[in-house]
Structure formats: structure tokens, C-alpha cells
mmCIF file of C-alpha atoms in Angstrom:
data_model
loop_
_atom_site.group_PDB
_atom_site.id
_atom_site.type_symbol
_atom_site.label_atom_id
_atom_site.label_comp_id
_atom_site.label_asym_id
_atom_site.label_seq_id
_atom_site.Cartn_x
_atom_site.Cartn_y
_atom_site.Cartn_z
ATOM 1 C CA UNK L 135 36.182 45.108 16.529
ATOM 2 C CA UNK L 136 32.638 44.106 17.478
ATOM 3 C CA UNK L 137 31.477 44.641 13.320
ATOM 4 C CA UNK L 138 34.682 42.473 12.896
ATOM 5 C CA UNK L 139 32.919 39.351 15.414
ATOM 6 C CA UNK L 140 29.937 39.518 13.998
ATOM 7 C CA UNK L 141 30.936 39.229 10.001
ATOM 8 C CA UNK L 142 33.217 36.441 11.299
ATOM 9 C CA UNK L 143 30.346 34.867 12.591
ATOM 10 C CA UNK L 144 28.208 35.071 9.716
ATOM 11 C CA UNK L 145 30.524 33.629 7.507
ATOM 12 C CA UNK L 146 31.169 30.930 9.746
ATOM 13 C CA UNK L 147 27.451 30.015 9.846
ATOM 14 C CA UNK L 148 27.285 30.428 5.931
ATOM 15 C CA UNK L 149 30.185 27.581 5.847
ATOM 16 C CA UNK L 150 28.507 25.723 8.012
ATOM 17 C CA UNK L 151 25.180 25.346 6.095
ATOM 18 C CA UNK L 152 27.081 24.753 2.753
ATOM 19 C CA UNK L 153 28.878 22.172 4.408
ATOM 20 C CA UNK L 154 25.349 20.752 6.298
ATOM 21 C CA UNK L 155 22.752 21.495 3.724
ATOM 22 C CA UNK L 156 20.526 19.131 5.714
ATOM 23 C CA UNK L 157 20.805 20.043 9.157
ATOM 24 C CA UNK L 158 17.704 22.855 8.810
ATOM 25 C CA UNK L 159 15.835 19.826 7.081
ATOM 26 C CA UNK L 160 16.438 17.056 9.746
ATOM 27 C CA UNK L 161 14.047 18.906 12.179
ATOM 28 C CA UNK L 162 11.062 18.911 10.041
ATOM 29 C CA UNK L 163 11.094 14.755 10.335
ATOM 30 C CA UNK L 164 9.498 13.476 13.784
ATOM 31 C CA UNK L 165 11.899 11.070 15.231
ATOM 32 C CA UNK L 166 9.043 8.766 16.116
ATOM 33 C CA UNK L 167 7.271 9.041 12.635
ATOM 34 C CA UNK L 168 10.813 8.410 11.188
ATOM 35 C CA UNK L 169 11.578 5.445 13.737
ATOM 36 C CA UNK L 170 8.106 3.849 12.498
ATOM 37 C CA UNK L 171 8.967 4.306 8.822
ATOM 38 C CA UNK L 172 12.037 2.765 8.827
ATOM 39 C CA UNK L 173 10.642 0.077 11.103
ATOM 40 C CA UNK L 174 7.320 -0.940 8.116
ATOM 41 C CA UNK L 175 10.427 -0.691 5.714
ATOM 42 C CA UNK L 176 11.838 -3.252 7.244
ATOM 43 C CA UNK L 177 8.878 -5.444 8.057
ATOM 44 C CA UNK L 178 8.348 -5.534 4.357
ATOM 45 C CA UNK L 179 11.727 -6.580 3.859
ATOM 46 C CA UNK L 180 13.318 -3.414 2.500
ATOM 47 C CA UNK L 181 12.120 -3.231 -1.075
ATOM 48 C CA UNK L 182 13.627 -1.401 -3.789
ATOM 49 C CA UNK L 183 10.549 0.839 -4.219
ATOM 50 C CA UNK L 184 11.582 2.365 -0.962
ATOM 51 C CA UNK L 185 15.272 2.795 -1.281
ATOM 52 C CA UNK L 186 14.988 6.633 -1.147
ATOM 53 C CA UNK L 187 14.053 5.875 2.599
ATOM 54 C CA UNK L 188 17.415 6.419 3.883
ATOM 55 C CA UNK L 189 17.898 7.095 7.913
ATOM 56 C CA UNK L 190 20.521 9.806 7.648
ATOM 57 C CA UNK L 191 18.091 11.951 6.033
ATOM 58 C CA UNK L 192 14.547 13.697 6.520
ATOM 59 C CA UNK L 193 11.593 11.644 6.120
ATOM 60 C CA UNK L 194 9.718 14.061 4.814
ATOM 61 C CA UNK L 195 11.650 14.305 1.468
ATOM 62 C CA UNK L 196 11.448 10.450 1.355
ATOM 63 C CA UNK L 197 9.601 9.000 -1.780
ATOM 64 C CA UNK L 198 5.631 7.996 -1.055
ATOM 65 C CA UNK L 199 5.318 9.843 2.091
ATOM 66 C CA UNK L 200 4.195 13.286 2.645
ATOM 67 C CA UNK L 201 4.356 15.591 6.050
ATOM 68 C CA UNK L 202 2.109 18.230 7.368
ATOM 69 C CA UNK L 203 3.227 21.842 6.646
ATOM 70 C CA UNK L 204 2.827 23.123 9.912
ATOM 71 C CA UNK L 205 3.590 20.022 12.115
ATOM 72 C CA UNK L 206 5.757 17.577 9.866
ATOM 73 C CA UNK L 207 3.893 14.906 11.312
ATOM 74 C CA UNK L 208 3.272 11.960 8.413
ATOM 75 C CA UNK L 209 -0.287 12.416 7.110
ATOM 76 C CA UNK L 210 0.157 10.266 3.756
ATOM 77 C CA UNK L 211 1.861 6.924 3.031
ATOM 78 C CA UNK L 212 1.695 5.878 -0.616
ATOM 79 C CA UNK L 213 3.583 2.057 -1.270
ATOM 80 C CA UNK L 214 3.217 1.543 -4.970
ATOM 81 C CA UNK L 215 4.903 0.238 -7.745
ATOM 82 C CA UNK L 216 4.053 2.337 -10.734
ATOM 83 C CA UNK L 217 6.126 0.536 -13.226
ATOM 84 C CA UNK L 218 7.207 -2.788 -13.495
ATOM 85 C CA UNK L 219 5.848 -4.885 -10.518
ATOM 86 C CA UNK L 220 9.099 -5.342 -8.042
ATOM 87 C CA UNK L 221 9.225 -9.132 -8.266
ATOM 88 C CA UNK L 222 11.304 -9.154 -5.081
ATOM 89 C CA UNK L 223 8.737 -7.486 -3.236
ATOM 90 C CA UNK L 224 7.057 -10.156 -0.960
ATOM 91 C CA UNK L 225 5.372 -9.511 2.165
ATOM 92 C CA UNK L 226 2.403 -8.843 4.471
ATOM 93 C CA UNK L 227 0.996 -5.529 5.509
ATOM 94 C CA UNK L 228 2.782 -4.903 8.760
ATOM 95 C CA UNK L 229 0.891 -4.034 11.721
ATOM 96 C CA UNK L 230 3.987 -1.202 12.221
ATOM 97 C CA UNK L 231 1.644 0.998 10.019
ATOM 98 C CA UNK L 232 -0.919 1.353 12.781
ATOM 99 C CA UNK L 233 1.867 3.493 14.793
ATOM 100 C CA UNK L 234 1.681 6.562 12.454
ATOM 101 C CA UNK L 235 -0.879 8.207 14.752
ATOM 102 C CA UNK L 236 -1.666 11.261 12.469
ATOM 103 C CA UNK L 237 -2.066 9.822 8.886
ATOM 104 C CA UNK L 238 -4.981 10.595 6.837
ATOM 105 C CA UNK L 239 -4.504 8.559 4.019
ATOM 106 C CA UNK L 240 -2.932 5.140 3.249
ATOM 107 C CA UNK L 241 -2.284 3.362 -0.388
ATOM 108 C CA UNK L 242 -1.171 -0.008 -1.397
ATOM 109 C CA UNK L 243 -1.205 -0.416 -5.083
ATOM 110 C CA UNK L 244 -0.125 -2.514 -7.824
ATOM 111 C CA UNK L 245 1.770 -4.970 -5.346
ATOM 112 C CA UNK L 246 0.796 -8.495 -6.723
ATOM 113 C CA UNK L 247 3.441 -10.162 -3.787
ATOM 114 C CA UNK L 248 1.762 -8.206 -0.947
ATOM 115 C CA UNK L 249 0.010 -11.336 0.382
ATOM 116 C CA UNK L 250 -2.113 -11.921 3.754
ATOM 117 C CA UNK L 251 -5.024 -10.171 5.487
ATOM 118 C CA UNK L 252 -5.623 -6.785 6.651
ATOM 119 C CA UNK L 253 -3.884 -6.053 10.114
ATOM 120 C CA UNK L 254 -6.633 -4.766 12.757
ATOM 121 C CA UNK L 255 -3.602 -2.135 13.512
ATOM 122 C CA UNK L 256 -5.134 0.125 10.840
ATOM 123 C CA UNK L 257 -7.935 1.045 13.331
ATOM 124 C CA UNK L 258 -5.621 2.308 15.472
ATOM 125 C CA UNK L 259 -5.288 5.350 12.558
ATOM 126 C CA UNK L 260 -8.169 7.522 13.923
ATOM 127 C CA UNK L 261 -7.565 10.395 11.466
ATOM 128 C CA UNK L 262 -8.030 7.996 8.487
ATOM 129 C CA UNK L 263 -9.580 9.490 5.711
ATOM 130 C CA UNK L 264 -8.779 7.431 2.623
ATOM 131 C CA UNK L 265 -7.719 3.667 2.507
ATOM 132 C CA UNK L 266 -6.995 2.288 -0.796
ATOM 133 C CA UNK L 267 -5.487 -1.413 -1.271
ATOM 134 C CA UNK L 268 -6.238 -2.639 -4.438
ATOM 135 C CA UNK L 269 -4.469 -4.496 -7.171
ATOM 136 C CA UNK L 270 -2.700 -6.748 -4.603
ATOM 137 C CA UNK L 271 -3.022 -10.298 -3.737
ATOM 138 C CA UNK L 272 -4.657 -9.696 -0.185
ATOM 139 C CA UNK L 273 -7.192 -12.510 0.935
ATOM 140 C CA UNK L 274 -9.692 -12.920 4.097
ATOM 141 C CA UNK L 275 -12.247 -11.222 4.736
ATOM 142 C CA UNK L 276 -13.209 -7.701 4.511
ATOM 143 C CA UNK L 277 -13.120 -6.826 8.237
ATOM 144 C CA UNK L 278 -16.087 -5.531 10.231
ATOM 145 C CA UNK L 279 -13.218 -3.733 12.076
ATOM 146 C CA UNK L 280 -13.090 -1.285 9.409
ATOM 147 C CA UNK L 281 -16.025 0.506 10.604
ATOM 148 C CA UNK L 282 -14.380 1.916 13.381
ATOM 149 C CA UNK L 283 -12.700 4.225 11.087
ATOM 150 C CA UNK L 284 -15.292 6.940 11.345
ATOM 151 C CA UNK L 285 -13.283 9.748 9.143
ATOM 152 C CA UNK L 286 -13.418 7.516 6.002
ATOM 153 C CA UNK L 287 -14.308 9.402 3.091
ATOM 154 C CA UNK L 288 -13.301 6.540 0.670
ATOM 155 C CA UNK L 289 -12.697 3.048 0.897
ATOM 156 C CA UNK L 290 -11.353 0.930 -1.918
ATOM 157 C CA UNK L 291 -10.116 -2.231 -1.357
ATOM 158 C CA UNK L 292 -10.851 -3.907 -4.917
ATOM 159 C CA UNK L 293 -8.707 -5.970 -7.173
ATOM 160 C CA UNK L 294 -7.860 -8.349 -4.315
ATOM 161 C CA UNK L 295 -8.506 -11.854 -3.192
ATOM 162 C CA UNK L 296 -10.710 -11.220 -0.309
ATOM 163 C CA UNK L 297 -13.742 -13.419 0.429
ATOM 164 C CA UNK L 298 -16.351 -13.935 2.660
ATOM 165 C CA UNK L 299 -19.447 -11.828 3.254
ATOM 166 C CA UNK L 300 -19.723 -7.797 3.067
ATOM 167 C CA UNK L 301 -19.654 -6.894 6.451
ATOM 168 C CA UNK L 302 -23.223 -4.966 7.608
ATOM 169 C CA UNK L 303 -21.145 -2.430 10.012
ATOM 170 C CA UNK L 304 -19.570 -1.149 7.187
ATOM 171 C CA UNK L 305 -22.967 1.187 6.689
ATOM 172 C CA UNK L 306 -21.779 2.675 10.229
ATOM 173 C CA UNK L 307 -19.028 5.141 8.476
ATOM 174 C CA UNK L 308 -20.878 8.030 8.435
ATOM 175 C CA UNK L 309 -18.582 10.387 6.005
ATOM 176 C CA UNK L 310 -17.880 7.767 3.227
ATOM 177 C CA UNK L 311 -18.170 9.091 -0.248
ATOM 178 C CA UNK L 312 -16.955 5.962 -2.369
ATOM 179 C CA UNK L 313 -16.527 2.105 -1.372
ATOM 180 C CA UNK L 314 -14.904 -0.242 -3.530
ATOM 181 C CA UNK L 315 -15.332 -3.589 -3.019
ATOM 182 C CA UNK L 316 -15.433 -4.914 -6.791
ATOM 183 C CA UNK L 317 -12.931 -7.659 -8.111
ATOM 184 C CA UNK L 318 -12.968 -10.025 -5.183
ATOM 185 C CA UNK L 319 -14.426 -12.799 -4.440
ATOM 186 C CA UNK L 320 -16.899 -11.766 -1.935
ATOM 187 C CA UNK L 321 -20.034 -14.159 -1.552
ATOM 188 C CA UNK L 322 -23.438 -14.046 0.282
ATOM 189 C CA UNK L 323 -25.887 -11.322 0.081
ATOM 190 C CA UNK L 324 -25.634 -7.522 0.151
ATOM 191 C CA UNK L 325 -26.351 -6.321 3.510
ATOM 192 C CA UNK L 326 -29.699 -4.903 4.277
ATOM 193 C CA UNK L 327 -28.124 -2.514 6.522
ATOM 194 C CA UNK L 328 -26.800 -0.657 3.412
ATOM 195 C CA UNK L 329 -29.677 1.128 2.979
ATOM 196 C CA UNK L 330 -29.378 2.875 6.369
ATOM 197 C CA UNK L 331 -26.023 4.581 5.238
ATOM 198 C CA UNK L 332 -26.133 8.436 6.720
ATOM 199 C CA UNK L 333 -24.287 9.588 3.713
ATOM 200 C CA UNK L 334 -24.900 7.695 0.258
ATOM 201 C CA UNK L 335 -21.737 6.825 -1.154
ATOM 202 C CA UNK L 336 -20.762 5.626 -4.714
ATOM 203 C CA UNK L 337 -21.182 2.051 -4.583
ATOM 204 C CA UNK L 338 -18.998 -0.600 -6.036
ATOM 205 C CA UNK L 339 -19.489 -4.317 -5.930
ATOM 206 C CA UNK L 340 -19.067 -5.886 -9.035
ATOM 207 C CA UNK L 341 -17.212 -8.771 -10.364
ATOM 208 C CA UNK L 342 -17.893 -10.596 -7.002
ATOM 209 C CA UNK L 343 -20.070 -14.091 -6.611
ATOM 210 C CA UNK L 344 -22.598 -11.952 -4.394
ATOM 211 C CA UNK L 345 -26.595 -13.937 -4.435
ATOM 212 C CA UNK L 346 -29.702 -13.359 -3.207
ATOM 213 C CA UNK L 347 -31.887 -10.027 -4.101
ATOM 214 C CA UNK L 348 -31.014 -6.499 -4.050
ATOM 215 C CA UNK L 349 -32.105 -5.489 -0.359
ATOM 216 C CA UNK L 350 -35.505 -3.335 -0.505
ATOM 217 C CA UNK L 351 -33.533 -0.564 2.355
ATOM 218 C CA UNK L 352 -31.448 -0.038 -0.907
ATOM 219 C CA UNK L 353 -34.225 1.807 -2.891
ATOM 220 C CA UNK L 354 -34.463 4.037 -0.359
ATOM 221 C CA UNK L 355 -31.602 5.610 -1.082
ATOM 222 C CA UNK L 356 -30.350 8.101 -3.986
ATOM 223 C CA UNK L 357 -27.370 6.679 -5.109
ATOM 224 C CA UNK L 358 -24.997 8.954 -7.308
ATOM 225 C CA UNK L 359 -23.330 5.816 -8.828
ATOM 226 C CA UNK L 360 -23.997 2.309 -8.043
ATOM 227 C CA UNK L 361 -22.629 -1.074 -9.689
ATOM 228 C CA UNK L 362 -23.669 -4.338 -9.024
ATOM 229 C CA UNK L 363 -22.654 -6.135 -12.380
ATOM 230 C CA UNK L 364 -21.269 -9.722 -12.583
ATOM 231 C CA UNK L 365 -23.026 -11.449 -9.549
ATOM 232 C CA UNK L 366 -25.180 -14.041 -8.822
ATOM 233 C CA UNK L 367 -28.327 -11.263 -7.777
ATOM 234 C CA UNK L 368 -31.472 -12.192 -8.356
ATOM 235 C CA UNK L 369 -35.342 -10.404 -8.036
ATOM 236 C CA UNK L 370 -36.577 -7.057 -8.270
ATOM 237 C CA UNK L 371 -33.873 -4.018 -9.392
ATOM 238 C CA UNK L 372 -36.445 -1.913 -10.244
ATOM 239 C CA UNK L 373 -36.018 -0.138 -6.562
ATOM 240 C CA UNK L 374 -33.485 1.394 -7.466
ATOM 241 C CA UNK L 375 -34.753 3.569 -10.044
ATOM 242 C CA UNK L 376 -37.401 6.958 -9.596
ATOM 243 C CA UNK L 377 -37.899 9.755 -11.161
ATOM 244 C CA UNK L 378 -37.028 11.582 -8.069
ATOM 245 C CA UNK L 379 -33.625 10.428 -8.151
ATOM 246 C CA UNK L 380 -30.529 11.890 -9.167
ATOM 247 C CA UNK L 381 -28.517 8.622 -9.709
ATOM 248 C CA UNK L 382 -25.707 9.200 -12.857
ATOM 249 C CA UNK L 383 -25.098 5.382 -13.425
ATOM 250 C CA UNK L 384 -26.386 2.349 -12.675
ATOM 251 C CA UNK L 385 -24.872 -0.949 -13.863
ATOM 252 C CA UNK L 386 -26.743 -3.952 -13.174
ATOM 253 C CA UNK L 387 -25.287 -6.145 -16.061
ATOM 254 C CA UNK L 388 -24.540 -10.226 -16.156
ATOM 255 C CA UNK L 389 -27.118 -10.996 -13.087
ATOM 256 C CA UNK L 390 -29.927 -13.101 -12.971
ATOM 257 C CA UNK L 391 -32.449 -10.208 -12.357
ATOM 258 C CA UNK L 392 -36.117 -10.762 -13.269
ATOM 259 C CA UNK L 393 -38.819 -7.584 -13.596
ATOM 260 C CA UNK L 394 -40.890 -5.921 -15.829
ATOM 261 C CA UNK L 395 -39.183 -2.881 -17.202
ATOM 262 C CA UNK L 396 -42.342 -1.550 -18.860
ATOM 263 C CA UNK L 397 -43.679 0.630 -16.049
ATOM 264 C CA UNK L 398 -40.058 1.870 -14.619
ATOM 265 C CA UNK L 399 -39.460 5.680 -14.232
ATOM 266 C CA UNK L 400 -35.802 6.871 -14.536
ATOM 267 C CA UNK L 401 -33.949 9.605 -12.808
ATOM 268 C CA UNK L 402 -33.568 12.215 -15.649
ATOM 269 C CA UNK L 403 -29.802 12.697 -14.388
ATOM 270 C CA UNK L 404 -29.149 8.987 -16.038
ATOM 271 C CA UNK L 405 -26.545 8.921 -18.051
ATOM 272 C CA UNK L 406 -25.213 5.135 -17.937
ATOM 273 C CA UNK L 407 -27.439 2.354 -17.844
ATOM 274 C CA UNK L 408 -26.103 -1.196 -18.373
ATOM 275 C CA UNK L 409 -28.808 -4.261 -18.006
ATOM 276 C CA UNK L 410 -27.204 -6.771 -20.424
ATOM 277 C CA UNK L 411 -27.651 -10.534 -19.118
ATOM 278 C CA UNK L 412 -30.245 -10.483 -17.402
ATOM 279 C CA UNK L 413 -34.062 -12.200 -17.165
ATOM 280 C CA UNK L 414 -35.808 -8.574 -17.787
ATOM 281 C CA UNK L 415 -39.084 -8.615 -19.721
ATOM 282 C CA UNK L 416 -41.544 -5.909 -20.526
ATOM 283 C CA UNK L 417 -40.660 -3.087 -22.845
ATOM 284 C CA UNK L 418 -38.326 -0.371 -23.343
ATOM 285 C CA UNK L 419 -40.474 2.699 -21.765
ATOM 286 C CA UNK L 420 -40.763 5.892 -23.770
ATOM 287 C CA UNK L 421 -39.280 7.903 -20.733
ATOM 288 C CA UNK L 422 -35.798 6.641 -22.081
ATOM 289 C CA UNK L 423 -36.196 9.069 -24.758
ATOM 290 C CA UNK L 424 -36.163 11.914 -22.351
ATOM 291 C CA UNK L 425 -32.323 10.909 -21.427
ATOM 292 C CA UNK L 426 -29.075 12.114 -22.303
ATOM 293 C CA UNK L 427 -27.379 8.750 -22.124
ATOM 294 C CA UNK L 428 -24.009 8.175 -22.808
ATOM 295 C CA UNK L 429 -23.840 4.164 -22.253
ATOM 296 C CA UNK L 430 -27.264 2.060 -22.680
ATOM 297 C CA UNK L 431 -27.168 -1.628 -23.156
ATOM 298 C CA UNK L 432 -29.873 -3.662 -22.560
ATOM 299 C CA UNK L 433 -28.821 -7.212 -24.726
ATOM 300 C CA UNK L 434 -29.582 -10.422 -23.856
ATOM 301 C CA UNK L 435 -32.994 -10.282 -22.047
ATOM 302 C CA UNK L 436 -36.668 -10.987 -22.623
ATOM 303 C CA UNK L 437 -37.641 -7.425 -24.018
ATOM 304 C CA UNK L 438 -40.658 -6.739 -26.660
ATOM 305 C CA UNK L 439 -42.043 -4.480 -28.346
ATOM 306 C CA UNK L 440 -40.621 -1.502 -30.727
ATOM 307 C CA UNK L 441 -37.776 0.487 -29.447
ATOM 308 C CA UNK L 442 -38.893 4.051 -28.973
ATOM 309 C CA UNK L 443 -37.987 6.783 -31.414
ATOM 310 C CA UNK L 444 -36.216 9.841 -30.154
ATOM 311 C CA UNK L 445 -33.298 10.992 -27.704
ATOM 312 C CA UNK L 446 -30.178 9.043 -27.856
ATOM 313 C CA UNK L 447 -31.767 5.723 -28.257
ATOM 314 C CA UNK L 448 -31.152 5.185 -31.853
ATOM 315 C CA UNK L 449 -27.463 6.285 -31.561
ATOM 316 C CA UNK L 450 -26.335 2.918 -29.678
ATOM 317 C CA UNK L 451 -26.073 0.117 -32.436
ATOM 318 C CA UNK L 452 -27.740 -3.301 -32.628
ATOM 319 C CA UNK L 453 -25.437 -4.682 -30.073
ATOM 320 C CA UNK L 454 -27.194 -2.692 -27.476
ATOM 321 C CA UNK L 455 -30.457 -4.285 -28.147
ATOM 322 C CA UNK L 456 -29.706 -7.737 -29.760
ATOM 323 C CA UNK L 457 -30.743 -11.024 -28.479
ATOM 324 C CA UNK L 458 -34.050 -10.235 -26.675
ATOM 325 C CA UNK L 459 -37.193 -12.113 -27.180
ATOM 326 C CA UNK L 460 -38.819 -10.008 -29.826
ATOM 327 C CA UNK L 461 -37.496 -6.090 -29.582
ATOM 328 C CA UNK L 462 -37.489 -4.439 -32.730
ATOM 329 C CA UNK L 463 -37.342 -1.256 -34.166
ATOM 330 C CA UNK L 464 -34.335 0.675 -35.205
ATOM 331 C CA UNK L 465 -31.566 0.075 -34.749
ATOM 332 C CA UNK L 466 -32.813 -3.472 -34.906
ATOM 333 C CA UNK L 467 -34.986 -4.712 -37.741
ATOM 334 C CA UNK L 468 -38.370 -2.877 -38.202
ATOM 335 C CA UNK L 469 -41.227 -4.271 -36.442
ATOM 336 C CA UNK L 470 -43.200 -6.518 -38.419
#
């Protein structure tokens, strides 16, 4: 009799699970996180790209969401339109995103109708490691309160309409690997405090309207990548170079920099160097022949003298050298 009852119970359980396959999954989704996600969806005007956010299903299975495998708390929220942008999507970043306490990664990408400014509620995300808000129409300043997110390793605010100056407090982020503020409408100077990063990030400030000189403090740092191109910077940029550094890429193109290149010593690790469209004078140092250059451009400057022979310098075409004061030698015409 006992065996019969046991078999009956097992059969009943199997039938129950087959009828309600999501019962076991529903326990995975933290109810507080689920409530917040549904509020975010509402605040974003219920866009089509969040159609999978069905309140009757497990939020850990929703598109754009990742849960921790052990705690089942939401650790990643990626709201992006990877195909044709949803023309019906029109909203601002809702303050409700700050109510996901275990979030480590937050992404808003390719959303041309995402407007407004970055909400202070983001500072509640104390576990946040990656913040990506790019290819949107966000405006307003780069908020100084972002410096409160001490666990950030990656901050990308590129391809937006951000204005104003760069907050010096961003240098207080101790774990930053990369800082992208490029392709905005930022003005003012590069903060002197950027020379005090505890961990030197890859620095992307290109395609803005930055003015002034490059702070001398930046010369003390060993950047892996630094891109200051397409701004209105002036003065001496030679401080960024040095034979003792391990820099891979330096892009200073399309500024108004004025310095003598003759005695500049380059990092032996340098593979990409772009100095085009500046007011750089002097001659090309012979040390360039020792570099394994993959990209090189010094066109539209005031350089003179013969292009050193050797290394990769003759592998670049004339467009990497032309429009200089009196530069000559292969690949340009021979010196007279």
C-alpha cells in the first residue's frame, strides 16, 4: 500500500510540473528586483525592445537582464537596440534604475530618442563596475557625482550630446581601466587632476571642443592609450612621450599643438601615432625607425628635413607625410 501511495505521489508531482513548468523558475527571480524592473519598463514607456518583460514569467529569463547564478539578484541590465532603432522609444533614464542594489553593469546603447541627463539615482549602485551610456541623445553635463561609484572599472559616455566641462573628480575613481568621454560637446580644459589617477586608464577625449594646454601632470602617467584628437588644444604635447613609457597609441590629430618633434623620445611599444593637422615643427627623429608602427600620420604640420630611412616609415604612403613645410625623402620626393 505504501509503495502504491509513493508511486501515486511521484506521478502527481510529475503531472504538476508538466502543467506548470515555470514554477521552479519563478523562485529564482527576486521579487524586489522584479518590481523594480517592471517600474523601469513603465518609466521607459513600455518600449517594444522590453516586450519579453512579462510579469508572469521569471525576470531572470528576460531579455536584457542577467541574474547572479547563486543569489539570483539582478547584476546586469543592458537596454539597447542592436538593429533598427525603435522610433517609438522616447524616454529619459529613469531614477528607478538606482533601485537595483546588486547591479554591476548598466548599459544604454543605440537609443537616439533617449534624452535628458544622467540621474543622480545612479550613485545608489555601489556595486556598479561598468557604466555604458553611448549612442544616445543624452544632454547636460558629465556629472561629478559619478566619482562616488568607486568600483567602476569602465565608464563610457561617448557619442552623446553632453556639454560643459570635464569634472576633475573623475580622477578619484581608483579602479578605472578606461574612460570614454569622446564625441560629445565638452568644453573647457583637461583637468589637471587627471594626472593623479591611481590606476592609469585608457583615456578617450576626442571629438569635443576642449581648449587650453595639456596639463603637465599627464606627463607623469604611463598611458596605454590616449586619444585627444579633434579638439582645440594648444601648446606642448611632448610631455606625453618618453622612452621609459609603455604607451601603445597616441592620437593628437586635428588640434593646434605647437612643439619641436626633433628631440622627442618615443616609447618602444608605440604602434599608433597620429599627429596630423597641428603646428608641430622640427624634424622626424631617427628613433622612429626602431618602432613597429602600424599607423603613422604627421601630415599638415611644419616639419622639415629628410624622412629617416628604416623601420616602417617607408611603408606608409605620401598622405602620411604631405603638407609639411619642407619634409622630403621616400615616400615623398627626394631631398634636393
